[in-house]
Amino acid sequence: MKTIFEKSNNAEGISLTDEVENLDFLKNADLRQGKVGLPQLGELEVMRHYKELSDRNFCIEKGFYPLGSCTMKYNPKVNELLASLEGFTSIHPNTPDEYCQGSLKLMYNLQEELKVITGMDAITLQPAAGAHGELTGMMIIKKYFESISDKRKKVLIPDSAHGTNPASAHMCGFDIIPVKSNDKGQVDIDNLKSLLNKDVAAIMMTNPNTLGLFEENVLEISKLMHENGSLLYYDGANFNAIMGYTNPKLMGFDVVHINLHKTFATPHGGGGPGAGPVGVVEKLKEFLPVPIIEFDGEIYRRNYDLKNSIGSVKAFFGNFGVLVRAYAYILMMGKNLKEATENAVLNANYIKEKLKNYYDLPYDFPCMHEFVLTGERQKEKGVSTLNIAKRLMDGNTHPPTVYFPLIVHEAIMIEPTESETKEKLDEFIDTMINIAKEVESDPEKVTSAPHSTPVRRVDETLAARHPDLTYKE
Ligand SMILES: *Cc1c(COP(=O)(O)O)cnc(C)c1O
């Protein structure tokens, strides 16, 4: 496909006025001498160009998107409508409190809703993503131990954890100690016990863990940690598996982040703005980032005056437009958030049971909202998990997460979410079964996939390390 610069023809795409503005205030040397260099095309050709580009993109509105751990659920369009209301879009972040009561009320109410959903005692909406929430939470934990003059330096992290967990803890200056998983895919309690001592500040856990399995011993773990004077951090990226059924507070956690762009249906992907609100228990409240949105019964206000605050982790109060969308979603769903969880779990178990005869299932237990297969059987025939993922792209499906979690070789991590119909799930199951059959009958077809995408195989390392994003004539 040609770039819009290459398509440029002699049409006059933009007609600027002939009137010359008074530019005396600019130095001659600052004025452009040559042409502006914008492509010239008629409106229809411009529309066709961008439509063609957008058709090449993949999104949830186009097809099934079972990207494990990422919760690619449908983002209802009514949320976009509400976030684009002028009262929200034209407000300046420095508007005095008394002139932006509506927006402050929305943030306050969202904090209150998230308190109920997480069970926590206080919330900050400031962090811009899950990983940013982890960093915020670990900064709070660090500051808490400083405040009681305790020099603990170690953070325990299960070997199934998301890579951002050790990264966030390390950025805060903690030493990372991995905890082993047992043969049921759960935290190995004996290994955990052997690692516990007065140097351990916290454990970072995901529950359900990244294998999609609920940690059965979570209460014992929180008891062990607290008896040791340590805190518990809950990575809430998998909240879609528990909403309304349980919460991190009931499990004994002290700090939690949630990804609004996963569980609460705000758009994500492509590095777009997200939100990773953090909740804490009462004794950690004083360390939250500022501002906190408060209500005194009459007026909503931003409180910057938190004595032991870790400071601000983002300008103003975070990605406001994302908060509006998430709040709209929570109000729209109400008690049905619980039903969303129910269906997410049901959908994952349905696919798992249908596929487990065709792909190996390393941890064969009832799963929560996602599960992990291994492509090892296919690998023996010379077809890697990467090839299977590429072949799925021919079936108008976004590939699942692959090669994560690291404890499963040739991992294929499938998360259907609650958004999909049974027909869509069956279609995906058929596609996966067909690929498994192709591996037996025509492996070449899988190893050379994708066959139908505009770009076939890319060098992923090169694309990530040396992205070529500018047009040069
Ligand atoms: C997505 C995810 C994160 C990180 O969240 P971002 O919003 O992408 O920064 C952390 N942990 C787990 C388990 C995740 O799935």
XYZ file of C-alpha atoms and ligand atoms in Angstrom:
488
model
C 0.000 0.000 0.000
C 1.321 3.442 -0.909
C 1.696 6.165 1.687
C -0.464 9.246 1.360
C 2.633 11.156 0.274
C 3.191 8.747 -2.596
C -0.461 9.001 -3.609
C -0.310 12.791 -3.663
C -1.337 14.183 -7.073
C -1.903 17.606 -8.554
C -5.313 18.032 -6.977
C -5.624 20.956 -4.645
C -6.401 19.202 -1.385
C -6.325 22.252 0.784
C -7.063 25.757 -0.330
C -5.609 28.302 2.011
C -6.674 31.912 1.846
C -4.605 34.262 -0.334
C -4.764 36.920 2.330
C -1.359 37.505 3.820
C -1.342 37.915 7.553
C 0.841 40.494 9.170
C 3.871 38.460 10.168
C 6.108 41.395 11.045
C 6.548 40.086 14.542
C 8.424 37.051 13.179
C 12.025 37.211 12.103
C 12.552 36.585 8.404
C 14.836 33.672 9.169
C 11.977 31.965 11.004
C 9.653 32.044 8.009
C 9.303 28.983 5.812
C 10.677 29.698 2.359
C 9.720 26.599 0.378
C 6.496 24.659 0.100
C 4.749 23.246 3.161
C 5.120 19.779 1.695
C 1.698 18.409 2.590
C 0.265 15.709 0.331
C -2.386 16.956 -2.087
C -5.412 14.737 -2.671
C -9.153 15.211 -3.088
C -11.368 14.528 -0.072
C -12.701 11.206 -1.389
C -9.189 9.863 -1.991
C -8.173 10.912 1.514
C -11.215 9.120 2.960
C -10.437 5.967 0.981
C -6.829 6.033 2.096
C -7.650 6.167 5.799
C -10.539 3.699 5.488
C -8.174 1.218 3.861
C -5.665 1.735 6.658
C -8.304 1.243 9.363
C -9.545 -1.930 7.629
C -6.073 -3.376 8.085
C -6.290 -2.879 11.793
C -7.696 -5.511 14.132
C -10.070 -4.597 16.939
C -12.749 -6.146 19.116
C -15.430 -4.725 16.787
C -13.906 -6.780 13.957
C -13.414 -10.183 15.515
C -12.704 -12.430 18.488
C -9.861 -11.113 20.678
C -8.941 -13.783 23.284
C -5.690 -12.094 24.375
C -5.032 -13.753 27.741
C -4.515 -11.491 30.763
C -5.566 -8.420 28.764
C -9.375 -8.708 29.139
C -10.242 -7.418 25.659
C -13.944 -7.062 26.392
C -16.293 -4.922 24.346
C -16.092 -1.210 25.130
C -19.701 0.034 24.978
C -20.092 3.052 22.712
C -22.376 4.852 25.160
C -19.261 5.390 27.298
C -17.654 7.270 24.404
C -20.727 9.429 24.050
C -20.696 10.332 27.734
C -16.958 11.007 27.813
C -17.366 13.395 24.884
C -19.927 15.607 26.650
C -18.744 19.185 26.456
C -18.820 19.643 30.219
C -16.153 16.944 30.497
C -14.046 17.757 27.443
C -13.786 21.527 27.781
C -12.826 21.649 31.442
C -9.309 22.753 32.398
C -7.532 20.734 35.098
C -6.755 23.944 37.002
C -10.412 24.997 37.199
C -11.139 25.911 40.839
C -13.051 23.251 42.765
C -16.272 25.276 43.026
C -16.525 25.519 39.207
C -16.012 21.813 38.455
C -18.222 20.148 41.041
C -19.709 17.740 38.487
C -16.343 16.317 37.437
C -15.118 16.093 41.031
C -18.342 14.372 42.039
C -17.847 11.835 39.267
C -14.333 11.045 40.494
C -15.470 10.902 44.109
C -18.312 8.536 43.229
C -15.953 6.358 41.196
C -13.617 6.151 44.207
C -16.616 5.081 46.328
C -17.672 2.407 43.798
C -14.137 1.051 43.622
C -14.006 0.923 47.406
C -17.038 -1.371 47.365
C -15.698 -3.502 44.502
C -12.212 -3.949 46.020
C -13.233 -3.819 49.688
C -10.459 -1.286 50.305
C -10.713 1.781 52.565
C -9.335 4.449 50.234
C -8.613 4.817 46.509
C -6.406 6.968 44.289
C -7.449 7.354 40.660
C -4.162 8.896 39.602
C -2.021 6.064 38.115
C -2.279 5.789 34.333
C -1.977 2.000 33.936
C -1.700 -1.264 35.820
C 2.093 -1.175 35.945
C 1.912 2.448 37.088
C -0.480 1.335 39.838
C 2.028 -1.334 40.893
C 4.760 1.296 41.110
C 2.462 3.549 43.156
C 1.494 0.690 45.466
C 5.101 -0.371 46.017
C 6.094 3.247 46.734
C 3.352 3.314 49.374
C 4.630 0.063 50.902
C 8.173 1.422 50.930
C 7.064 4.647 52.601
C 5.035 2.713 55.181
C 8.110 0.746 56.295
C 10.200 3.923 56.338
C 7.588 5.533 58.589
C 8.027 2.770 61.172
C 11.831 2.726 60.690
C 11.807 -0.819 59.372
C 14.465 -1.508 56.750
C 12.901 -4.494 54.964
C 14.294 -4.872 51.446
C 12.808 -8.024 49.944
C 9.638 -8.595 47.928
C 8.372 -12.111 47.208
C 6.904 -12.684 43.754
C 5.503 -16.019 42.494
C 7.262 -17.395 39.399
C 3.978 -17.206 37.460
C 3.751 -13.407 37.879
C 3.424 -10.801 35.168
C 6.791 -9.245 34.316
C 5.672 -5.819 35.474
C 5.514 -7.048 39.107
C 9.262 -7.600 39.590
C 9.992 -4.539 37.433
C 7.841 -2.250 39.623
C 9.224 -3.596 42.898
C 12.785 -3.346 41.596
C 12.239 0.269 40.507
C 11.316 1.030 44.120
C 14.629 -0.389 45.274
C 13.373 -3.759 46.528
C 15.191 -7.050 45.956
C 13.058 -9.642 44.183
C 12.752 -13.172 45.579
C 10.854 -15.609 43.329
C 8.413 -18.057 44.960
C 7.950 -21.457 43.304
C 4.640 -22.768 42.008
C 3.668 -26.328 42.901
C 2.372 -29.014 40.514
C -1.168 -27.655 40.902
C -0.031 -24.280 39.555
C -0.432 -22.663 42.977
C 2.012 -20.851 45.237
C 4.127 -23.514 46.972
C 3.454 -22.786 50.655
C 6.507 -24.663 51.912
C 8.742 -22.706 49.569
C 7.069 -19.481 50.716
C 7.618 -20.368 54.375
C 11.291 -21.087 53.753
C 11.720 -17.595 52.273
C 9.959 -15.691 55.042
C 12.026 -13.621 57.441
C 12.048 -10.120 58.902
C 13.667 -8.763 55.739
C 10.541 -9.448 53.659
C 8.494 -6.288 53.087
C 5.736 -7.731 50.937
C 4.448 -10.316 48.505
C 2.974 -9.324 45.136
C 0.275 -11.744 44.019
C -2.251 -12.098 41.238
C -5.409 -13.995 42.123
C -6.582 -15.811 40.111
C -2.972 -16.238 39.074
C -1.751 -15.993 35.503
C -2.619 -19.658 34.902
C -6.238 -18.631 35.482
C -6.315 -20.634 38.728
C -7.650 -19.357 42.031
C -5.006 -19.508 44.783
C -6.731 -21.859 47.229
C -4.360 -21.048 50.083
C -4.625 -17.302 49.810
C -5.951 -16.925 53.387
C -3.115 -18.985 54.787
C -0.658 -16.898 52.759
C -2.048 -13.591 54.044
C -1.948 -14.920 57.617
C 1.695 -15.997 57.217
C 2.682 -12.653 55.708
C 0.931 -10.540 58.336
C 2.351 -12.633 61.188
C 5.750 -11.827 59.716
C 4.946 -8.098 59.714
C 4.855 -8.075 55.878
C 2.247 -6.538 53.575
C 0.351 -8.062 50.629
C 0.044 -6.429 47.203
C -2.778 -7.616 44.917
C -2.244 -7.298 41.157
C -5.887 -6.783 40.150
C -5.446 -7.269 36.405
C -7.557 -10.433 36.716
C -10.446 -8.736 38.478
C -12.821 -9.879 35.727
C -12.721 -13.283 37.416
C -13.942 -12.191 40.853
C -16.132 -9.058 40.606
C -18.922 -9.236 43.141
C -17.919 -12.717 44.325
C -14.968 -11.806 46.506
C -12.435 -9.033 46.862
C -8.789 -8.517 47.830
C -9.736 -7.190 51.270
C -11.541 -10.439 52.122
C -8.442 -12.307 50.975
C -6.262 -10.264 53.334
C -4.512 -7.876 50.934
C -3.343 -4.385 51.921
C -2.825 -2.726 48.526
C -4.474 -3.414 45.174
C -4.476 -1.948 41.687
C -7.194 -2.486 39.120
C -6.963 -1.915 35.390
C -9.975 0.135 34.313
C -8.950 -0.549 30.697
C -9.339 -4.267 31.308
C -12.144 -5.026 33.744
C -14.083 -1.783 33.398
C -14.370 -1.683 29.622
C -12.380 1.411 28.758
C -10.393 1.228 25.513
C -6.833 -0.055 25.568
C -4.156 -1.383 23.334
C -1.665 0.482 21.228
C -0.323 2.158 24.353
C -3.393 4.373 24.621
C -4.331 6.040 27.889
C -5.532 3.721 30.610
C -6.086 3.949 34.334
C -4.761 1.861 37.206
C -6.488 3.095 40.378
C -4.915 1.870 43.612
C -6.809 0.916 46.766
C -5.312 0.645 50.243
C -6.365 -0.379 53.737
C -6.913 2.215 56.483
C -3.357 2.236 57.840
C -1.875 3.061 54.417
C -4.309 5.885 53.585
C -1.936 8.667 54.647
C 0.631 7.579 52.036
C -1.633 7.851 48.964
C -0.636 10.172 46.133
C -2.254 13.627 46.047
C -4.727 14.975 45.231
C -7.405 12.818 46.839
C -10.981 13.764 45.948
C -13.008 14.433 49.102
C -16.581 15.409 49.959
C -17.534 17.234 53.158
C -21.290 16.874 52.686
C -21.483 20.128 50.739
C -18.592 20.533 48.376
C -16.291 18.152 46.492
C -12.645 19.170 46.677
C -9.132 18.104 45.788
C -7.076 17.546 48.892
C -3.335 18.080 48.354
C -2.631 18.106 52.056
C -1.843 14.504 52.948
C 0.968 14.542 55.500
C 2.830 11.389 54.482
C 1.840 11.298 50.804
C 4.304 9.732 48.373
C 3.626 12.854 46.225
C 2.002 12.897 42.810
C 2.537 10.068 40.342
C 0.879 11.859 37.439
C -0.152 15.390 36.557
C -3.463 16.474 38.122
C -5.756 13.462 38.738
C -4.899 10.957 36.033
C -6.612 10.183 32.736
C -9.967 11.822 33.381
C -11.635 10.684 30.142
C -10.923 7.077 31.082
C -12.459 7.615 34.523
C -15.674 8.929 32.938
C -15.964 5.838 30.746
C -15.316 3.428 33.621
C -17.836 5.189 35.853
C -20.462 5.017 33.087
C -19.756 1.289 32.693
C -20.100 0.592 36.426
C -23.394 2.523 36.627
C -24.732 0.781 33.540
C -23.805 -2.678 34.821
C -24.761 -2.249 38.470
C -25.254 -5.624 40.119
C -24.741 -7.266 36.714
C -20.982 -6.857 37.179
C -21.303 -10.135 39.018
C -22.990 -11.680 35.996
C -20.150 -10.452 33.768
C -17.708 -12.379 35.957
C -19.945 -15.445 35.875
C -20.068 -15.460 32.075
C -16.352 -14.723 31.698
C -15.578 -17.785 33.854
C -18.151 -19.961 32.096
C -16.852 -18.988 28.630
C -13.255 -19.821 29.567
C -14.172 -23.219 31.013
C -16.306 -24.026 27.965
C -13.441 -23.411 25.531
C -10.971 -25.227 27.788
C -13.080 -28.381 27.934
C -13.654 -28.356 24.153
C -9.968 -27.925 23.323
C -8.233 -30.111 25.864
C -8.313 -33.202 23.677
C -6.548 -31.343 20.872
C -3.946 -29.370 22.822
C -2.252 -30.339 26.084
C -3.608 -28.687 29.213
C -0.736 -28.610 31.720
C -2.921 -27.682 34.706
C -6.175 -29.568 34.274
C -8.379 -27.886 36.886
C -11.520 -25.771 36.686
C -10.270 -22.331 35.639
C -11.431 -18.821 36.310
C -11.713 -16.277 33.467
C -8.787 -17.657 31.438
C -6.654 -20.772 31.000
C -3.310 -21.808 29.575
C -2.712 -24.542 26.997
C 0.661 -25.741 25.809
C 1.593 -26.297 22.165
C 4.222 -28.902 23.110
C 2.436 -31.748 21.306
C 2.379 -29.608 18.133
C 5.977 -28.526 18.668
C 7.053 -32.175 18.395
C 5.622 -32.109 14.855
C 7.716 -29.043 14.062
C 4.951 -26.465 14.579
C 5.571 -23.892 17.304
C 3.038 -21.949 19.337
C 4.069 -18.872 17.382
C 3.033 -20.643 14.164
C -0.334 -21.550 15.657
C -0.857 -17.921 16.684
C -0.015 -16.763 13.151
C -2.377 -19.306 11.600
C -5.235 -18.021 13.798
C -4.892 -14.649 12.104
C -6.186 -16.262 8.905
C -9.423 -17.018 10.732
C -10.226 -13.371 11.606
C -9.122 -13.975 15.204
C -6.615 -12.044 17.226
C -4.051 -14.553 18.498
C -4.144 -15.368 22.214
C -1.248 -14.355 24.461
C 1.667 -16.711 23.751
C 4.796 -17.736 25.676
C 3.347 -16.327 28.922
C 3.227 -17.279 31.775
C 6.869 -18.299 31.582
C 6.384 -21.453 33.667
C 4.473 -23.099 30.791
C 6.505 -24.069 27.709
C 4.921 -23.057 24.379
C 2.122 -21.375 26.378
C -1.165 -20.385 24.709
C -3.189 -18.233 27.111
C -6.850 -17.843 26.222
C -9.245 -15.291 27.741
C -12.572 -15.038 25.907
C -14.275 -12.485 28.270
C -18.019 -12.326 28.832
C -18.688 -10.264 25.692
C -18.859 -13.197 23.276
C -21.805 -15.307 22.149
C -21.740 -19.092 22.233
C -21.682 -19.068 18.405
C -18.491 -17.009 18.440
C -16.880 -19.329 21.006
C -17.824 -22.370 18.870
C -16.330 -20.724 15.790
C -13.052 -20.175 17.648
C -13.062 -23.746 18.970
C -13.541 -25.064 15.410
C -10.694 -22.903 14.133
C -8.372 -24.157 16.886
C -9.336 -27.790 16.221
C -8.762 -27.313 12.494
C -5.294 -25.945 13.160
C -4.516 -28.948 15.390
C -5.608 -31.202 12.492
C -3.545 -29.222 9.978
C -0.471 -29.745 12.162
C -0.962 -33.493 11.493
C -1.944 -33.333 7.831
C -0.308 -30.220 6.377
C 2.102 -28.619 8.890
C 3.599 -26.438 6.160
C 0.290 -24.577 5.960
C 0.653 -23.579 9.620
C 4.370 -22.830 9.617
C 3.983 -20.480 6.642
C 0.944 -18.647 8.035
C -0.525 -16.063 7.966
C -1.713 -16.285 4.371
C -4.428 -13.643 4.308
C -3.009 -10.630 6.160
C -1.640 -7.520 4.388
C 1.767 -8.122 5.968
C 2.874 -11.742 6.338
C 5.706 -12.504 8.752
C 7.412 -9.612 10.458
C 10.687 -9.637 12.332
C 9.191 -8.962 15.753
C 12.454 -8.140 17.501
C 13.510 -5.713 14.801
C 10.040 -4.157 14.701
C 10.077 -3.585 18.461
C 13.715 -2.498 18.785
C 14.069 -0.391 15.645
C 10.610 0.820 14.630
C 10.729 2.750 11.384
C 7.934 5.234 11.834
C 8.813 8.223 9.678
C 8.293 8.723 5.984
C 11.371 9.675 4.055
C 11.214 10.693 0.422
C -2.000 -6.215 32.132
C -1.349 -6.722 33.337
C -0.507 -5.894 34.105
C -0.068 -4.512 33.679
O -1.108 -3.625 33.411
P -0.938 -2.450 32.334
O -2.196 -1.678 32.461
O -0.752 -3.102 31.010
O 0.274 -1.660 32.745
C -0.011 -6.417 35.285
N -0.289 -7.661 35.677
C -1.083 -8.495 34.955
C -1.384 -9.871 35.457
C -1.633 -8.049 33.749
O -2.403 -8.863 33.022
